[in-house]
Coordinates of C-alpha atoms in Angstrom, one line a residue:
X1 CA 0.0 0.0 0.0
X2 CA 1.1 3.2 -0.6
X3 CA 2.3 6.0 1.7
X4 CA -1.0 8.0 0.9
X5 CA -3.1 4.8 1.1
X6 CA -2.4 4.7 4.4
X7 CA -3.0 8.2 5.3
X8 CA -6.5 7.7 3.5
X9 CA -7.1 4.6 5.4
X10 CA -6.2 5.9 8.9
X11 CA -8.5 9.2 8.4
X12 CA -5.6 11.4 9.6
X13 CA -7.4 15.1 9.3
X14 CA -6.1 17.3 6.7
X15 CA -5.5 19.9 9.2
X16 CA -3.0 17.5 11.5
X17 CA -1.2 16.3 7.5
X18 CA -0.7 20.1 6.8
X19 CA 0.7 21.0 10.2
X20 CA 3.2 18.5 9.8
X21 CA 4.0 19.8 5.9
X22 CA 4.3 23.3 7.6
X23 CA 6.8 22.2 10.3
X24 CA 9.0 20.2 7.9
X25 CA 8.8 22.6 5.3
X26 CA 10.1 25.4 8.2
X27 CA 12.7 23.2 8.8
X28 CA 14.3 22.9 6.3
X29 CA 14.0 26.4 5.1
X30 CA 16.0 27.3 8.2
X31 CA 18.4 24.5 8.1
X32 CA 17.0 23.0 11.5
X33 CA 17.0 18.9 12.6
X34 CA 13.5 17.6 13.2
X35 CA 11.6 14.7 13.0
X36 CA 8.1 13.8 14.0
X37 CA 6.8 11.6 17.1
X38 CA 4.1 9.6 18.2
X39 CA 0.7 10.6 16.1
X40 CA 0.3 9.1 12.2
X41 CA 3.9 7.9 11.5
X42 CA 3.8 5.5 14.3
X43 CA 0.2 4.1 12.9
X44 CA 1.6 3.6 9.5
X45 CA 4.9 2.3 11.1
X46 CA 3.0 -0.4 13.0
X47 CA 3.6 0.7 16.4
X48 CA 0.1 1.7 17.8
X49 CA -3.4 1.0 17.1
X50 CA -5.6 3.2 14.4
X51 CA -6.3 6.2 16.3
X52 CA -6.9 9.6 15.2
X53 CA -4.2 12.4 16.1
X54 CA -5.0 15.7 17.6
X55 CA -1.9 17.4 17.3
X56 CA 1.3 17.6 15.5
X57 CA 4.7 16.1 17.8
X58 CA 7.6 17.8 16.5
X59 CA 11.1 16.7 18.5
X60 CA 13.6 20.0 17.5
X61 CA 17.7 20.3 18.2
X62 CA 17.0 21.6 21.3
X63 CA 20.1 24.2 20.8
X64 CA 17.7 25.8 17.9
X65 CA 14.6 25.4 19.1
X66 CA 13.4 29.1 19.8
X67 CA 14.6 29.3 15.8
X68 CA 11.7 27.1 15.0
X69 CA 9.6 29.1 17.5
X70 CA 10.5 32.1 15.7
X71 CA 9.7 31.3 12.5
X72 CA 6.0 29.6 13.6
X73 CA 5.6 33.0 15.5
X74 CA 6.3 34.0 11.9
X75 CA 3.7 32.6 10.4
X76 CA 0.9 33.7 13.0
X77 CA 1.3 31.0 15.6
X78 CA 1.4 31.6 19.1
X79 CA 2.1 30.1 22.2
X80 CA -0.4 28.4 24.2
X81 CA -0.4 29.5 27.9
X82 CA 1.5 27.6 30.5
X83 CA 2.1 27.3 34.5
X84 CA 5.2 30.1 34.9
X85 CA 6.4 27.4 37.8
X86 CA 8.9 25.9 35.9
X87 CA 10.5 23.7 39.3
X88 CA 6.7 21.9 39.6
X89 CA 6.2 21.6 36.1
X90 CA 9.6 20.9 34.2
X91 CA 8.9 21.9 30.7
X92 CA 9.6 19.3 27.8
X93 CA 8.0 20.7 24.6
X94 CA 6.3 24.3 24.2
X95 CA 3.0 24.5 22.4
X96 CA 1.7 26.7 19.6
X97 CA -1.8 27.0 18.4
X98 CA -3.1 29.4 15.6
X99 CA -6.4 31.0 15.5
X100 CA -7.1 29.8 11.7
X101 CA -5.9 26.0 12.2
X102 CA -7.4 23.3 13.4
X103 CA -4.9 21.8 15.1
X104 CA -1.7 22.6 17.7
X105 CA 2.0 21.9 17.1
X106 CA 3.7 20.8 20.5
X107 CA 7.3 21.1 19.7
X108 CA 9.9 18.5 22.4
X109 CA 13.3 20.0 23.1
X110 CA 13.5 16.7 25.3
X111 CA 11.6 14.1 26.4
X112 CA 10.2 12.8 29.8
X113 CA 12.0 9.7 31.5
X114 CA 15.7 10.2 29.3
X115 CA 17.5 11.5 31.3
X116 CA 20.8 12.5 29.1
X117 CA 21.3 16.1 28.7
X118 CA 19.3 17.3 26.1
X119 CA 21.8 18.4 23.6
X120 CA 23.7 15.0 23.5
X121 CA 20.2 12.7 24.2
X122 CA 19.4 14.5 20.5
X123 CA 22.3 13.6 18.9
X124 CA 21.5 9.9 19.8
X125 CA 18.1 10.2 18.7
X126 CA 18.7 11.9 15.2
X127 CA 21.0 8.7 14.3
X128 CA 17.6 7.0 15.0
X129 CA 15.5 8.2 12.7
X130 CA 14.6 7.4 8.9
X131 CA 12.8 9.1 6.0
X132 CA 8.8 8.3 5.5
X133 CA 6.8 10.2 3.0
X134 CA 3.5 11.4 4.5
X135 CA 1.2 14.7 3.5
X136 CA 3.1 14.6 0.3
X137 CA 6.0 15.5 2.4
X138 CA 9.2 13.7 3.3
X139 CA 9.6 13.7 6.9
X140 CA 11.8 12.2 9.2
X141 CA 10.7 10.2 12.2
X142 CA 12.0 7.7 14.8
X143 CA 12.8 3.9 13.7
X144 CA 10.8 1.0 14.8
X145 CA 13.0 0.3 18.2
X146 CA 13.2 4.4 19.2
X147 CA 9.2 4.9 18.2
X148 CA 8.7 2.3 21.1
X149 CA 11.0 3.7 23.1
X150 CA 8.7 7.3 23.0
X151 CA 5.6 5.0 22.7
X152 CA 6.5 3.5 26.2
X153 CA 7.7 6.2 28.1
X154 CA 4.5 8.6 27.0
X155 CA 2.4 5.3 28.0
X156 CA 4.1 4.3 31.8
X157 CA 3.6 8.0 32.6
X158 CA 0.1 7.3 33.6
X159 CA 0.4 3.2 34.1
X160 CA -2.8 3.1 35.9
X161 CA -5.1 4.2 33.0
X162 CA -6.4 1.4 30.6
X163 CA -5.6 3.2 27.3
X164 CA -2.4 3.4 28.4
X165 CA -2.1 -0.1 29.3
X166 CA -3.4 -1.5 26.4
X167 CA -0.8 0.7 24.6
X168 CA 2.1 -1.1 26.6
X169 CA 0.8 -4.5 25.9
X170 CA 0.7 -3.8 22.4
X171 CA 4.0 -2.8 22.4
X172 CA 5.3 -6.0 24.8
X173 CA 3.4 -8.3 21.9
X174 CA 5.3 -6.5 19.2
X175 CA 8.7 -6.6 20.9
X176 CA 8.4 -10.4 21.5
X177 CA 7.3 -10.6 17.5
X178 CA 10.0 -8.9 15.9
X179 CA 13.1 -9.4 19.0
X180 CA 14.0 -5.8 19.5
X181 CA 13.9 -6.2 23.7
X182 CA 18.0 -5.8 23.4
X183 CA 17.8 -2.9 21.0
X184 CA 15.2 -1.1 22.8
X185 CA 18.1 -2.0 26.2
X186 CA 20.6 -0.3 23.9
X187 CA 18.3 2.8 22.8
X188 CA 16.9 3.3 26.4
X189 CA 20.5 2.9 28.0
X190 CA 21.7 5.6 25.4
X191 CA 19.3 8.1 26.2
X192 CA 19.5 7.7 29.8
X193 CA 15.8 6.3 30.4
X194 CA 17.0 2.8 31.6
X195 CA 15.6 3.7 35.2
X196 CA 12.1 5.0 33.7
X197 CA 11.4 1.9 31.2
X198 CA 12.4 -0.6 33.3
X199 CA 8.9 -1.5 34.8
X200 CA 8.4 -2.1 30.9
X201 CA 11.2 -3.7 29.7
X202 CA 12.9 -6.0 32.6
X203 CA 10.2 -8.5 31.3
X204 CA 11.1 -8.7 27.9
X205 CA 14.9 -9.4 28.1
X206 CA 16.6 -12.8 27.5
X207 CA 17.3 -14.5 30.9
X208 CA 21.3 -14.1 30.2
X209 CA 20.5 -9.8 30.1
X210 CA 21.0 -8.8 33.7
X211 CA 21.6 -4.5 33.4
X212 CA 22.5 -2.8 36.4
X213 CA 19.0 -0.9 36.5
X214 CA 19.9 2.8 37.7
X215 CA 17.4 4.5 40.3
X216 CA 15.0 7.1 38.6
X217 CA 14.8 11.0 38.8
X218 CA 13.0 12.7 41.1
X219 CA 11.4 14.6 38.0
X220 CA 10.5 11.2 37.2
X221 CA 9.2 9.7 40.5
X222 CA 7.2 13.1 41.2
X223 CA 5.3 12.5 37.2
X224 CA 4.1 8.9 38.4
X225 CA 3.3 9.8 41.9
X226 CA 1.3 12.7 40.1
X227 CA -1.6 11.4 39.0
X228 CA -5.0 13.8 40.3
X229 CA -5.5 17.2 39.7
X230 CA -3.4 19.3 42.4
X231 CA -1.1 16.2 43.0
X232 CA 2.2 17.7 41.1
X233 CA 1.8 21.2 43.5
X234 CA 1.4 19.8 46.1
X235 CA 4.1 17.4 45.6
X236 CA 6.3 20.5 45.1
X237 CA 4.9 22.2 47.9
X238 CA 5.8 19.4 50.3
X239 CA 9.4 19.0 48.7
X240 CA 10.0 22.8 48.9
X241 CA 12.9 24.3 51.3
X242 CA 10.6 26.4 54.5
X243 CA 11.7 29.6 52.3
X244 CA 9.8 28.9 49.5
X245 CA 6.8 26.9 50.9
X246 CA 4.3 29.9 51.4
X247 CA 4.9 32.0 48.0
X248 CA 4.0 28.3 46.8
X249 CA 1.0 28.0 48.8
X250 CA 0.1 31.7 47.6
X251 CA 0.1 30.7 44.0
X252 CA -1.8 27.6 44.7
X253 CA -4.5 29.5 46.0
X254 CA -4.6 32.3 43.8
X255 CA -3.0 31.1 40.5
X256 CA -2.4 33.6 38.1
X257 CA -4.3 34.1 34.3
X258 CA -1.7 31.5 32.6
X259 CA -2.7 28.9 34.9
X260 CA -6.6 29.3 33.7
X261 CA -6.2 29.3 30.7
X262 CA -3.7 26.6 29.9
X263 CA -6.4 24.2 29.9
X264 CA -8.9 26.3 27.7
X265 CA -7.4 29.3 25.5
X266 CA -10.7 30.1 25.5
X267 CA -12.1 30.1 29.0
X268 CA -14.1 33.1 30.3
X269 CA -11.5 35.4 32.0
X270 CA -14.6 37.9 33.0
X271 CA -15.3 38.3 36.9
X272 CA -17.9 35.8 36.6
X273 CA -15.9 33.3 34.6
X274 CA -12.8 33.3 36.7
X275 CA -15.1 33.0 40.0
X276 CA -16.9 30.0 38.0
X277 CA -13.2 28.2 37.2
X278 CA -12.0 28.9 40.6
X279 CA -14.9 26.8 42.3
X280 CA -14.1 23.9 39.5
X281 CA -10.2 24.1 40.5
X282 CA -11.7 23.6 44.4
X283 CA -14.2 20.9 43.5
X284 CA -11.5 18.8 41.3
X285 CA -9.1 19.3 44.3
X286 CA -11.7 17.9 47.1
X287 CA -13.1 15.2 45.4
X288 CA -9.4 14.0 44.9
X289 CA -8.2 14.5 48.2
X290 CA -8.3 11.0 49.5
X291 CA -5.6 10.0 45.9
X292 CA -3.4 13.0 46.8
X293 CA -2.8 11.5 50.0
X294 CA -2.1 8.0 48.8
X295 CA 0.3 9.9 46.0
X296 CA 2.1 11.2 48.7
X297 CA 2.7 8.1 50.4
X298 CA 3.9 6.6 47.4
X299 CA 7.0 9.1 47.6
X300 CA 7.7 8.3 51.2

């Protein structure tokens, strides 16, 4: 089958094919390394179920990325609004939406669970990629063994949800089928995520594979003890030196504009509308109260 028999077959929207022409076509015209994750190129690869994509998943040199930024800024895209606290919230990617697409591009400087330093966990990753031809466009994106790498790291984030499961198992099947469990060692070993796959992958490896499994972030232990609404903050809140515990309480309490609005671009910023969201942010945070505390046990 063709490259655009698949895309007919897989019902990828025009407006997610597009955005990723427009990103490789920027690219290029500035001389900047990309390639694409996740979303239709790891359908047609055969590394997840049909599914439709939301959003374009473009991983940058992280060296060049505001160059990319500028030139989507460029073209009339902006950034989305995003939680200023940078210590509870590490940022990975940075978002752009337009007001005339249908779609967002979330653009990865890194990646959650590797661990390398950015700059040199890019290198290794651009030596895995290849060429696949998709919107009429030839893009780059990760081979077979690095697309289940990123598959399985987005997917044991949030272990607990049956999507995400289903995704892992899926995965497991296809590692058995095709023997990549000592590639995927190598990749994730490279990259410096041994400690977050390892829940994922210890299963998979030949009996005569014993790696000396290294003891995760805390970035990493704080995303999967995170799992409610609140649970990060607080988190951060209890980690915190004295000094900084009440401006964190402060901004818990009263969060400013960004924090509104990064769910909903669009959410009513009026008296009335911020009241409305401010009662939602409460109710979220009560009904979850009893898994906060059992997310911070699991850190003790």
């Amino acid at each position: 089958m063709t490259s655009t028999g698949r895309e007919t077959q897989l019902r990828i929207p025009e407006g997610v094919l597009l955005g990723h022409a427009l990103a490789a076509r920027l690219a290029d015209s500035l001389g900047l390394r990309v390639f694409f994750i996740k979303g239709p190129a790891s359908v047609m690869q055969g590394l997840r179920q049909a599914k439709i994509s939301a959003d374009v998943d473009v991983f940058v040199d992280p060296f060049r990325l505001n160059e990319l930024l500028a030139g989507l800024h460029e073209r009339g895209w902006r950034d989305r609004p995003v939680d200023p606290d940078t210590k509870t919230f590490p940022k990975h990617s940075v978002t752009v939406h337009h007001p005339e697409w249908p779609c967002c591009i979330d653009v990865h400087f890194r990646f959650p669970g590797m661990e390398e330093p950015a700059g040199s966990c890019f290198e290794v990753l651009w030596v895995h990629t290849v060429h696949m031809e998709l919107a009429g466009q030839g893009l780059r994106v990760p081979s077979k063994a690095l697309g289940i790498l990123f598959l399985a790291l987005h997917a044991l984030r949030s272990p607990e949800l049956p999507a995400c499961r289903q995704e892992l198992e899926y995965l497991a099947g296809l590692i058995r089928l095709e023997s990549r469990a000592v590639e995927l060692l190598e990749l994730a070993t490279a990259t410096g995520s041994l400690a977050a796959v390892r829940p994922f992958l210890k299963d998979l490896l030949p009996e005569t594979i014993g790696p000396e499994w290294p003891q995760p972030s805390q970035e990493w232990v704080n995303r999967l003890a995170a799992r409610e609404p609140g649970s990060a903050r607080l988190i951060a809140i209890v980690q915190a030196p004295w000094r900084d515990k009440p401006r964190m309480v402060w901004r818990a309490l009263f969060p400013r504009a960004e924090i509104l609005l990064s769910g909903n671009i669009y959410a009513d910023m009026s008296f009335s509308g911020r009241l409305n969201q401010h009662r939602a942010r409460w109710a979220r945070f009560f009904r979850a109260v009893p898994s906060l505390v059992r997310d911070l046990r699991h850190l003790q």
